[in-house]
């Protein structure tokens, strides 16, 4: 990845680092309309990447108004080679932070390869190489929930087994207010989870089901949207991942996920971390991470 932007853009440094705090007041995340146009800043960045003639298709809109497009470098009808993400300036989302984490994960855990990054006064653009899989909540897997949930559990367990000893310390949460000066979550977290921290692990940080990719055979392939990768109690991920199942699967057996991960659910810790998530996002729990 070329060095177009300085390393060290602001990273969320609170307990919210393991929660989905992304622009909860800006709208819901989900698939954008097919006619969604690429922002001019993104188009200029693609030109600088040598992808002026690529075909773009909208894939995702996050709660901060950021957009993700698939990129077919050969033009209309071509193979999808890349994905490009754009975030407007002034949001809590940091694509610079995501690029740094993707670089760190290479050789440690399956994740996209960061190819190029532009960060300036107009926003950020991150280009990543496409992977040969699809979201765990694609229609195919919604009709095969046992396969999807088993892979979601196995993938999260694999991430949690990664040695985080060399993770840059500034990526771990600190007890300080967020960018808006709101310390609600920090006050709520002061007492800690029931029984204390169970096990610190490398945490996905935004562990909703759509952020897992599956291979064609239904096995775990990779994690995406890793801008909030951090160190946290494993139940911070487990609680939110299982909460997101109800947002994305019409019918499912949650026990299949726990079997895939290899642990029995802990209701008290699950309730605690879900409450933190809700307080951090400022939105009803059914809002985020829904893929139609």
PDB file of C-alpha atoms in Angstrom:
ATOM      1  CA  UNK A   1       0.000   0.000   0.000  1.00  0.00           C
ATOM      2  CA  UNK A   2       1.436   3.351  -0.951  1.00  0.00           C
ATOM      3  CA  UNK A   3       1.987   5.974   1.742  1.00  0.00           C
ATOM      4  CA  UNK A   4      -0.492   8.660   0.669  1.00  0.00           C
ATOM      5  CA  UNK A   5      -1.629   9.553   4.175  1.00  0.00           C
ATOM      6  CA  UNK A   6       0.204   9.870   7.475  1.00  0.00           C
ATOM      7  CA  UNK A   7      -0.036   6.913   9.801  1.00  0.00           C
ATOM      8  CA  UNK A   8      -1.860   7.505  13.052  1.00  0.00           C
ATOM      9  CA  UNK A   9      -5.258   8.975  12.210  1.00  0.00           C
ATOM     10  CA  UNK A  10      -7.552   9.200  15.201  1.00  0.00           C
ATOM     11  CA  UNK A  11      -8.628   5.819  16.522  1.00  0.00           C
ATOM     12  CA  UNK A  12     -11.544   5.428  18.935  1.00  0.00           C
ATOM     13  CA  UNK A  13      -9.838   4.995  22.298  1.00  0.00           C
ATOM     14  CA  UNK A  14     -12.703   4.252  24.657  1.00  0.00           C
ATOM     15  CA  UNK A  15     -14.715   1.246  25.689  1.00  0.00           C
ATOM     16  CA  UNK A  16     -16.666   2.157  22.553  1.00  0.00           C
ATOM     17  CA  UNK A  17     -13.759   0.731  20.559  1.00  0.00           C
ATOM     18  CA  UNK A  18     -15.419  -2.638  20.924  1.00  0.00           C
ATOM     19  CA  UNK A  19     -18.858  -1.222  20.183  1.00  0.00           C
ATOM     20  CA  UNK A  20     -20.550   0.032  17.002  1.00  0.00           C
ATOM     21  CA  UNK A  21     -20.422   3.773  17.657  1.00  0.00           C
ATOM     22  CA  UNK A  22     -20.346   4.669  13.995  1.00  0.00           C
ATOM     23  CA  UNK A  23     -22.580   7.696  13.444  1.00  0.00           C
ATOM     24  CA  UNK A  24     -25.646   6.277  15.098  1.00  0.00           C
ATOM     25  CA  UNK A  25     -27.476   9.573  14.554  1.00  0.00           C
ATOM     26  CA  UNK A  26     -26.814   9.628  10.807  1.00  0.00           C
ATOM     27  CA  UNK A  27     -29.115   6.808   9.718  1.00  0.00           C
ATOM     28  CA  UNK A  28     -29.113   3.055   9.406  1.00  0.00           C
ATOM     29  CA  UNK A  29     -26.499   0.902   7.756  1.00  0.00           C
ATOM     30  CA  UNK A  30     -27.513  -1.279   4.830  1.00  0.00           C
ATOM     31  CA  UNK A  31     -27.388  -1.851   1.104  1.00  0.00           C
ATOM     32  CA  UNK A  32     -27.771   1.449  -0.806  1.00  0.00           C
ATOM     33  CA  UNK A  33     -29.965   1.842  -3.915  1.00  0.00           C
ATOM     34  CA  UNK A  34     -28.447   0.460  -7.099  1.00  0.00           C
ATOM     35  CA  UNK A  35     -28.355   3.927  -8.663  1.00  0.00           C
ATOM     36  CA  UNK A  36     -26.154   5.364  -5.881  1.00  0.00           C
ATOM     37  CA  UNK A  37     -23.433   7.529  -7.411  1.00  0.00           C
ATOM     38  CA  UNK A  38     -19.815   7.440  -6.310  1.00  0.00           C
ATOM     39  CA  UNK A  39     -18.722  10.677  -4.582  1.00  0.00           C
ATOM     40  CA  UNK A  40     -16.376  12.884  -6.604  1.00  0.00           C
ATOM     41  CA  UNK A  41     -13.647  12.407  -3.996  1.00  0.00           C
ATOM     42  CA  UNK A  42     -13.812   8.636  -4.466  1.00  0.00           C
ATOM     43  CA  UNK A  43     -13.742   8.967  -8.261  1.00  0.00           C
ATOM     44  CA  UNK A  44     -10.627  11.158  -8.091  1.00  0.00           C
ATOM     45  CA  UNK A  45      -8.958   8.648  -5.788  1.00  0.00           C
ATOM     46  CA  UNK A  46      -9.690   5.766  -8.171  1.00  0.00           C
ATOM     47  CA  UNK A  47      -8.162   7.808 -10.978  1.00  0.00           C
ATOM     48  CA  UNK A  48      -5.005   8.185  -8.891  1.00  0.00           C
ATOM     49  CA  UNK A  49      -5.045   4.414  -8.302  1.00  0.00           C
ATOM     50  CA  UNK A  50      -5.086   3.800 -12.076  1.00  0.00           C
ATOM     51  CA  UNK A  51      -8.728   2.651 -12.064  1.00  0.00           C
ATOM     52  CA  UNK A  52     -10.395   5.475 -13.994  1.00  0.00           C
ATOM     53  CA  UNK A  53     -12.346   3.130 -16.291  1.00  0.00           C
ATOM     54  CA  UNK A  54     -13.419   0.624 -13.629  1.00  0.00           C
ATOM     55  CA  UNK A  55     -17.069  -0.303 -13.169  1.00  0.00           C
ATOM     56  CA  UNK A  56     -18.431   0.538  -9.714  1.00  0.00           C
ATOM     57  CA  UNK A  57     -21.439  -1.089  -8.044  1.00  0.00           C
ATOM     58  CA  UNK A  58     -22.752   0.125  -4.658  1.00  0.00           C
ATOM     59  CA  UNK A  59     -22.540  -2.478  -1.905  1.00  0.00           C
ATOM     60  CA  UNK A  60     -22.982  -0.826   1.487  1.00  0.00           C
ATOM     61  CA  UNK A  61     -23.773   2.460   3.207  1.00  0.00           C
ATOM     62  CA  UNK A  62     -22.646   2.850   6.800  1.00  0.00           C
ATOM     63  CA  UNK A  63     -24.317   4.864   9.546  1.00  0.00           C
ATOM     64  CA  UNK A  64     -21.878   7.746   9.057  1.00  0.00           C
ATOM     65  CA  UNK A  65     -22.852   8.118   5.391  1.00  0.00           C
ATOM     66  CA  UNK A  66     -19.785   6.302   4.089  1.00  0.00           C
ATOM     67  CA  UNK A  67     -20.106   4.103   1.009  1.00  0.00           C
ATOM     68  CA  UNK A  68     -18.564   0.866  -0.243  1.00  0.00           C
ATOM     69  CA  UNK A  69     -18.444  -0.097  -3.934  1.00  0.00           C
ATOM     70  CA  UNK A  70     -17.275  -3.219  -5.721  1.00  0.00           C
ATOM     71  CA  UNK A  71     -14.698  -2.471  -8.421  1.00  0.00           C
ATOM     72  CA  UNK A  72     -14.421  -4.334 -11.737  1.00  0.00           C
ATOM     73  CA  UNK A  73     -11.184  -2.966 -13.155  1.00  0.00           C
ATOM     74  CA  UNK A  74     -11.889  -4.328 -16.664  1.00  0.00           C
ATOM     75  CA  UNK A  75     -15.155  -2.384 -16.896  1.00  0.00           C
ATOM     76  CA  UNK A  76     -18.834  -3.431 -17.133  1.00  0.00           C
ATOM     77  CA  UNK A  77     -19.370  -7.169 -16.775  1.00  0.00           C
ATOM     78  CA  UNK A  78     -15.825  -7.765 -15.616  1.00  0.00           C
ATOM     79  CA  UNK A  79     -14.635  -9.674 -12.583  1.00  0.00           C
ATOM     80  CA  UNK A  80     -14.712  -7.855  -9.249  1.00  0.00           C
ATOM     81  CA  UNK A  81     -11.065  -7.258  -8.376  1.00  0.00           C
ATOM     82  CA  UNK A  82     -11.321  -4.744  -5.540  1.00  0.00           C
ATOM     83  CA  UNK A  83     -13.600  -3.044  -3.081  1.00  0.00           C
ATOM     84  CA  UNK A  84     -13.333   0.668  -2.389  1.00  0.00           C
ATOM     85  CA  UNK A  85     -14.605   2.374   0.745  1.00  0.00           C
ATOM     86  CA  UNK A  86     -15.215   6.100   1.148  1.00  0.00           C
ATOM     87  CA  UNK A  87     -15.971   8.033   4.318  1.00  0.00           C
ATOM     88  CA  UNK A  88     -16.705  11.760   4.422  1.00  0.00           C
ATOM     89  CA  UNK A  89     -14.480  14.040   6.481  1.00  0.00           C
ATOM     90  CA  UNK A  90     -15.407  14.630  10.090  1.00  0.00           C
ATOM     91  CA  UNK A  91     -16.900  11.232  10.948  1.00  0.00           C
ATOM     92  CA  UNK A  92     -15.891   8.872  13.733  1.00  0.00           C
ATOM     93  CA  UNK A  93     -15.033   6.227  11.151  1.00  0.00           C
ATOM     94  CA  UNK A  94     -11.344   6.019  10.258  1.00  0.00           C
ATOM     95  CA  UNK A  95     -10.302   4.191   7.106  1.00  0.00           C
ATOM     96  CA  UNK A  96      -6.710   5.022   7.987  1.00  0.00           C
ATOM     97  CA  UNK A  97      -7.198   3.033  11.186  1.00  0.00           C
ATOM     98  CA  UNK A  98      -8.703   0.187   9.174  1.00  0.00           C
ATOM     99  CA  UNK A  99      -5.812   0.167   6.700  1.00  0.00           C
ATOM    100  CA  UNK A 100      -3.322  -0.007   9.571  1.00  0.00           C
ATOM    101  CA  UNK A 101      -5.139  -2.937  11.124  1.00  0.00           C
ATOM    102  CA  UNK A 102      -5.430  -4.799   7.834  1.00  0.00           C
ATOM    103  CA  UNK A 103      -1.679  -4.459   7.381  1.00  0.00           C
ATOM    104  CA  UNK A 104      -1.057  -5.766  10.899  1.00  0.00           C
ATOM    105  CA  UNK A 105      -3.373  -8.749  10.345  1.00  0.00           C
ATOM    106  CA  UNK A 106      -1.628  -9.976   7.193  1.00  0.00           C
ATOM    107  CA  UNK A 107      -0.175 -13.402   7.967  1.00  0.00           C
ATOM    108  CA  UNK A 108      -2.041 -13.505  11.285  1.00  0.00           C
ATOM    109  CA  UNK A 109      -5.706 -13.820  10.326  1.00  0.00           C
ATOM    110  CA  UNK A 110      -7.765 -13.916   7.092  1.00  0.00           C
ATOM    111  CA  UNK A 111      -8.748 -10.379   6.070  1.00  0.00           C
ATOM    112  CA  UNK A 112      -8.680  -8.209   2.926  1.00  0.00           C
ATOM    113  CA  UNK A 113      -5.368  -6.803   1.723  1.00  0.00           C
ATOM    114  CA  UNK A 114      -5.187  -3.003   1.850  1.00  0.00           C
ATOM    115  CA  UNK A 115      -3.935  -1.842  -1.562  1.00  0.00           C
ATOM    116  CA  UNK A 116      -4.060   1.961  -1.379  1.00  0.00           C
ATOM    117  CA  UNK A 117      -5.311   4.792   0.789  1.00  0.00           C
ATOM    118  CA  UNK A 118      -6.112   8.465   0.299  1.00  0.00           C
ATOM    119  CA  UNK A 119      -6.867  10.651   3.327  1.00  0.00           C
ATOM    120  CA  UNK A 120      -7.274  14.415   3.027  1.00  0.00           C
ATOM    121  CA  UNK A 121      -9.612  17.282   3.924  1.00  0.00           C
ATOM    122  CA  UNK A 122     -12.368  15.776   1.750  1.00  0.00           C
ATOM    123  CA  UNK A 123     -12.439  12.401   3.483  1.00  0.00           C
ATOM    124  CA  UNK A 124     -10.811   8.989   3.174  1.00  0.00           C
ATOM    125  CA  UNK A 125     -10.757   6.356   0.428  1.00  0.00           C
ATOM    126  CA  UNK A 126      -9.488   2.818   1.038  1.00  0.00           C
ATOM    127  CA  UNK A 127      -8.937   0.275  -1.749  1.00  0.00           C
ATOM    128  CA  UNK A 128      -8.795  -3.407  -0.781  1.00  0.00           C
ATOM    129  CA  UNK A 129      -8.337  -6.551  -2.836  1.00  0.00           C
ATOM    130  CA  UNK A 130     -11.491  -8.641  -3.318  1.00  0.00           C
ATOM    131  CA  UNK A 131     -11.739 -12.036  -1.643  1.00  0.00           C
ATOM    132  CA  UNK A 132     -13.437 -15.111  -3.195  1.00  0.00           C
ATOM    133  CA  UNK A 133     -16.398 -15.251  -0.833  1.00  0.00           C
ATOM    134  CA  UNK A 134     -19.635 -13.561   0.168  1.00  0.00           C
ATOM    135  CA  UNK A 135     -21.197 -12.133   3.294  1.00  0.00           C
ATOM    136  CA  UNK A 136     -22.467 -14.585   5.887  1.00  0.00           C
ATOM    137  CA  UNK A 137     -25.863 -12.902   5.536  1.00  0.00           C
ATOM    138  CA  UNK A 138     -26.139 -13.204   1.757  1.00  0.00           C
ATOM    139  CA  UNK A 139     -29.470 -14.706   0.666  1.00  0.00           C
ATOM    140  CA  UNK A 140     -27.852 -18.090   0.092  1.00  0.00           C
ATOM    141  CA  UNK A 141     -26.757 -18.339   3.706  1.00  0.00           C
ATOM    142  CA  UNK A 142     -29.987 -16.909   5.102  1.00  0.00           C
ATOM    143  CA  UNK A 143     -31.581 -20.045   3.671  1.00  0.00           C
ATOM    144  CA  UNK A 144     -28.849 -22.187   5.272  1.00  0.00           C
ATOM    145  CA  UNK A 145     -28.626 -20.633   8.745  1.00  0.00           C
ATOM    146  CA  UNK A 146     -26.973 -23.614  10.421  1.00  0.00           C
ATOM    147  CA  UNK A 147     -24.080 -23.448   7.964  1.00  0.00           C
ATOM    148  CA  UNK A 148     -23.730 -19.699   8.415  1.00  0.00           C
ATOM    149  CA  UNK A 149     -23.938 -19.719  12.215  1.00  0.00           C
ATOM    150  CA  UNK A 150     -21.421 -22.528  12.507  1.00  0.00           C
ATOM    151  CA  UNK A 151     -18.984 -20.556  10.344  1.00  0.00           C
ATOM    152  CA  UNK A 152     -19.623 -17.344  12.291  1.00  0.00           C
ATOM    153  CA  UNK A 153     -18.724 -19.116  15.514  1.00  0.00           C
ATOM    154  CA  UNK A 154     -15.660 -20.814  14.064  1.00  0.00           C
ATOM    155  CA  UNK A 155     -14.401 -17.574  12.517  1.00  0.00           C
ATOM    156  CA  UNK A 156     -14.739 -15.595  15.720  1.00  0.00           C
ATOM    157  CA  UNK A 157     -12.981 -18.344  17.680  1.00  0.00           C
ATOM    158  CA  UNK A 158     -10.129 -18.263  15.164  1.00  0.00           C
ATOM    159  CA  UNK A 159      -9.759 -14.490  15.533  1.00  0.00           C
ATOM    160  CA  UNK A 160      -9.808 -14.773  19.312  1.00  0.00           C
ATOM    161  CA  UNK A 161      -6.928 -17.252  19.153  1.00  0.00           C
ATOM    162  CA  UNK A 162      -4.596 -14.737  17.448  1.00  0.00           C
ATOM    163  CA  UNK A 163      -1.715 -13.614  19.667  1.00  0.00           C
ATOM    164  CA  UNK A 164      -2.241  -9.905  20.324  1.00  0.00           C
ATOM    165  CA  UNK A 165       1.028  -9.319  22.188  1.00  0.00           C
ATOM    166  CA  UNK A 166       2.415  -7.209  19.331  1.00  0.00           C
ATOM    167  CA  UNK A 167      -0.764  -5.203  18.755  1.00  0.00           C
ATOM    168  CA  UNK A 168       0.081  -1.474  18.950  1.00  0.00           C
ATOM    169  CA  UNK A 169      -0.956  -0.321  22.449  1.00  0.00           C
ATOM    170  CA  UNK A 170      -2.815   2.722  21.108  1.00  0.00           C
ATOM    171  CA  UNK A 171      -5.350   0.361  19.513  1.00  0.00           C
ATOM    172  CA  UNK A 172      -6.549  -0.842  22.916  1.00  0.00           C
ATOM    173  CA  UNK A 173      -9.372   1.068  24.634  1.00  0.00           C
ATOM    174  CA  UNK A 174      -8.725   3.795  27.188  1.00  0.00           C
ATOM    175  CA  UNK A 175     -11.189   5.186  29.687  1.00  0.00           C
ATOM    176  CA  UNK A 176     -11.858   8.617  28.209  1.00  0.00           C
ATOM    177  CA  UNK A 177     -14.915  10.342  26.674  1.00  0.00           C
ATOM    178  CA  UNK A 178     -15.627   9.931  22.977  1.00  0.00           C
ATOM    179  CA  UNK A 179     -15.310  12.688  20.371  1.00  0.00           C
ATOM    180  CA  UNK A 180     -18.625  14.228  21.450  1.00  0.00           C
ATOM    181  CA  UNK A 181     -17.584  14.341  25.099  1.00  0.00           C
ATOM    182  CA  UNK A 182     -20.119  11.657  26.020  1.00  0.00           C
ATOM    183  CA  UNK A 183     -18.891   9.443  28.841  1.00  0.00           C
ATOM    184  CA  UNK A 184     -22.149   7.496  29.319  1.00  0.00           C
ATOM    185  CA  UNK A 185     -20.530   4.239  28.302  1.00  0.00           C
ATOM    186  CA  UNK A 186     -17.529   4.803  30.551  1.00  0.00           C
ATOM    187  CA  UNK A 187     -19.754   5.358  33.560  1.00  0.00           C
ATOM    188  CA  UNK A 188     -21.735   2.228  32.681  1.00  0.00           C
ATOM    189  CA  UNK A 189     -18.513   0.241  32.326  1.00  0.00           C
ATOM    190  CA  UNK A 190     -17.027   1.401  35.616  1.00  0.00           C
ATOM    191  CA  UNK A 191     -18.190  -1.667  37.534  1.00  0.00           C
ATOM    192  CA  UNK A 192     -17.036  -4.089  34.836  1.00  0.00           C
ATOM    193  CA  UNK A 193     -18.847  -7.214  33.654  1.00  0.00           C
ATOM    194  CA  UNK A 194     -20.338  -9.644  36.194  1.00  0.00           C
ATOM    195  CA  UNK A 195     -17.530 -11.783  37.549  1.00  0.00           C
ATOM    196  CA  UNK A 196     -14.904  -9.533  35.959  1.00  0.00           C
ATOM    197  CA  UNK A 197     -13.159  -9.929  32.602  1.00  0.00           C
ATOM    198  CA  UNK A 198     -13.387 -13.525  31.426  1.00  0.00           C
ATOM    199  CA  UNK A 199     -10.648 -13.643  28.779  1.00  0.00           C
ATOM    200  CA  UNK A 200      -8.928 -10.869  26.855  1.00  0.00           C
ATOM    201  CA  UNK A 201      -8.664 -11.605  23.137  1.00  0.00           C
ATOM    202  CA  UNK A 202      -8.067  -9.908  19.811  1.00  0.00           C
ATOM    203  CA  UNK A 203     -11.548  -8.450  19.328  1.00  0.00           C
ATOM    204  CA  UNK A 204     -13.201  -7.786  15.966  1.00  0.00           C
ATOM    205  CA  UNK A 205     -14.644  -4.591  17.405  1.00  0.00           C
ATOM    206  CA  UNK A 206     -17.720  -4.545  15.136  1.00  0.00           C
ATOM    207  CA  UNK A 207     -18.706  -8.220  15.258  1.00  0.00           C
ATOM    208  CA  UNK A 208     -22.063  -8.087  13.470  1.00  0.00           C
ATOM    209  CA  UNK A 209     -22.747 -11.046  11.207  1.00  0.00           C
ATOM    210  CA  UNK A 210     -22.384  -9.115   7.886  1.00  0.00           C
ATOM    211  CA  UNK A 211     -18.702  -8.521   8.708  1.00  0.00           C
ATOM    212  CA  UNK A 212     -17.863 -12.196   8.181  1.00  0.00           C
ATOM    213  CA  UNK A 213     -17.247 -13.697   4.723  1.00  0.00           C
ATOM    214  CA  UNK A 214     -17.921 -17.341   3.898  1.00  0.00           C
ATOM    215  CA  UNK A 215     -16.283 -19.523   1.259  1.00  0.00           C
ATOM    216  CA  UNK A 216     -18.349 -21.310  -1.394  1.00  0.00           C
ATOM    217  CA  UNK A 217     -18.578 -24.421   0.802  1.00  0.00           C
ATOM    218  CA  UNK A 218     -19.957 -22.412   3.727  1.00  0.00           C
ATOM    219  CA  UNK A 219     -16.789 -22.414   5.790  1.00  0.00           C
ATOM    220  CA  UNK A 220     -15.317 -19.295   7.369  1.00  0.00           C
ATOM    221  CA  UNK A 221     -13.256 -17.256   4.882  1.00  0.00           C
ATOM    222  CA  UNK A 222     -12.350 -13.883   6.421  1.00  0.00           C
ATOM    223  CA  UNK A 223     -13.399 -10.921   8.539  1.00  0.00           C
ATOM    224  CA  UNK A 224     -13.970  -7.443   7.088  1.00  0.00           C
ATOM    225  CA  UNK A 225     -14.630  -3.940   8.479  1.00  0.00           C
ATOM    226  CA  UNK A 226     -11.790  -4.174  10.971  1.00  0.00           C
ATOM    227  CA  UNK A 227     -11.232  -0.508  11.745  1.00  0.00           C
ATOM    228  CA  UNK A 228     -12.051  -1.108  15.422  1.00  0.00           C
ATOM    229  CA  UNK A 229      -9.867  -4.183  15.946  1.00  0.00           C
ATOM    230  CA  UNK A 230      -8.703  -4.049  19.556  1.00  0.00           C
ATOM    231  CA  UNK A 231      -8.121  -6.094  22.702  1.00  0.00           C
ATOM    232  CA  UNK A 232     -11.267  -6.822  24.708  1.00  0.00           C
ATOM    233  CA  UNK A 233     -13.111  -9.448  26.687  1.00  0.00           C
ATOM    234  CA  UNK A 234     -14.230 -12.160  24.280  1.00  0.00           C
ATOM    235  CA  UNK A 235     -17.813 -11.663  25.485  1.00  0.00           C
ATOM    236  CA  UNK A 236     -17.861  -8.174  23.969  1.00  0.00           C
ATOM    237  CA  UNK A 237     -17.730  -9.845  20.545  1.00  0.00           C
ATOM    238  CA  UNK A 238     -19.839 -12.865  21.451  1.00  0.00           C
ATOM    239  CA  UNK A 239     -22.684 -10.806  22.905  1.00  0.00           C
ATOM    240  CA  UNK A 240     -23.030  -8.524  19.905  1.00  0.00           C
ATOM    241  CA  UNK A 241     -22.512 -11.224  17.303  1.00  0.00           C
ATOM    242  CA  UNK A 242     -25.359 -13.282  18.733  1.00  0.00           C
ATOM    243  CA  UNK A 243     -27.544 -10.179  19.035  1.00  0.00           C
ATOM    244  CA  UNK A 244     -26.956  -9.478  15.333  1.00  0.00           C
ATOM    245  CA  UNK A 245     -28.235 -12.922  14.355  1.00  0.00           C
ATOM    246  CA  UNK A 246     -31.789 -11.793  14.998  1.00  0.00           C
ATOM    247  CA  UNK A 247     -31.261  -8.747  12.770  1.00  0.00           C
ATOM    248  CA  UNK A 248     -30.124 -10.842   9.822  1.00  0.00           C
ATOM    249  CA  UNK A 249     -31.586 -14.371   9.926  1.00  0.00           C
ATOM    250  CA  UNK A 250     -35.374 -14.891   9.778  1.00  0.00           C
ATOM    251  CA  UNK A 251     -35.070 -18.344  11.376  1.00  0.00           C
ATOM    252  CA  UNK A 252     -32.085 -19.799  13.200  1.00  0.00           C
ATOM    253  CA  UNK A 253     -30.968 -21.826  16.212  1.00  0.00           C
ATOM    254  CA  UNK A 254     -28.546 -19.764  18.299  1.00  0.00           C
ATOM    255  CA  UNK A 255     -27.139 -22.960  19.822  1.00  0.00           C
ATOM    256  CA  UNK A 256     -25.469 -23.689  16.476  1.00  0.00           C
ATOM    257  CA  UNK A 257     -23.349 -20.539  16.835  1.00  0.00           C
ATOM    258  CA  UNK A 258     -22.234 -21.503  20.339  1.00  0.00           C
ATOM    259  CA  UNK A 259     -21.329 -24.977  19.090  1.00  0.00           C
ATOM    260  CA  UNK A 260     -19.300 -23.411  16.290  1.00  0.00           C
ATOM    261  CA  UNK A 261     -17.401 -21.217  18.735  1.00  0.00           C
ATOM    262  CA  UNK A 262     -17.058 -23.953  21.331  1.00  0.00           C
ATOM    263  CA  UNK A 263     -18.455 -22.349  24.477  1.00  0.00           C
ATOM    264  CA  UNK A 264     -21.661 -22.226  26.497  1.00  0.00           C
ATOM    265  CA  UNK A 265     -23.462 -18.857  26.624  1.00  0.00           C
ATOM    266  CA  UNK A 266     -22.977 -16.701  29.729  1.00  0.00           C
ATOM    267  CA  UNK A 267     -26.270 -14.780  30.119  1.00  0.00           C
ATOM    268  CA  UNK A 268     -24.941 -12.203  32.599  1.00  0.00           C
ATOM    269  CA  UNK A 269     -21.937 -11.227  30.489  1.00  0.00           C
ATOM    270  CA  UNK A 270     -24.044 -11.243  27.326  1.00  0.00           C
ATOM    271  CA  UNK A 271     -26.567  -8.859  28.885  1.00  0.00           C
ATOM    272  CA  UNK A 272     -23.786  -6.575  30.147  1.00  0.00           C
ATOM    273  CA  UNK A 273     -22.008  -6.204  26.809  1.00  0.00           C
ATOM    274  CA  UNK A 274     -25.244  -5.814  24.867  1.00  0.00           C
ATOM    275  CA  UNK A 275     -26.224  -2.996  27.200  1.00  0.00           C
ATOM    276  CA  UNK A 276     -22.869  -1.308  26.587  1.00  0.00           C
ATOM    277  CA  UNK A 277     -23.384  -1.678  22.842  1.00  0.00           C
ATOM    278  CA  UNK A 278     -26.822  -0.086  22.999  1.00  0.00           C
ATOM    279  CA  UNK A 279     -25.605   2.806  25.158  1.00  0.00           C
ATOM    280  CA  UNK A 280     -22.598   3.398  22.907  1.00  0.00           C
ATOM    281  CA  UNK A 281     -24.600   3.388  19.682  1.00  0.00           C
ATOM    282  CA  UNK A 282     -27.463   5.487  20.997  1.00  0.00           C
ATOM    283  CA  UNK A 283     -29.818   3.492  18.797  1.00  0.00           C
ATOM    284  CA  UNK A 284     -32.367   0.703  19.333  1.00  0.00           C
ATOM    285  CA  UNK A 285     -30.697  -2.731  19.218  1.00  0.00           C
ATOM    286  CA  UNK A 286     -32.581  -3.780  16.086  1.00  0.00           C
ATOM    287  CA  UNK A 287     -31.121  -0.929  14.018  1.00  0.00           C
ATOM    288  CA  UNK A 288     -27.536  -1.726  12.968  1.00  0.00           C
ATOM    289  CA  UNK A 289     -26.046  -4.317  10.717  1.00  0.00           C
ATOM    290  CA  UNK A 290     -29.171  -5.406   8.870  1.00  0.00           C
ATOM    291  CA  UNK A 291     -28.786  -6.753   5.365  1.00  0.00           C
ATOM    292  CA  UNK A 292     -32.031  -7.068   3.394  1.00  0.00           C
TER     293      UNK A 292
END
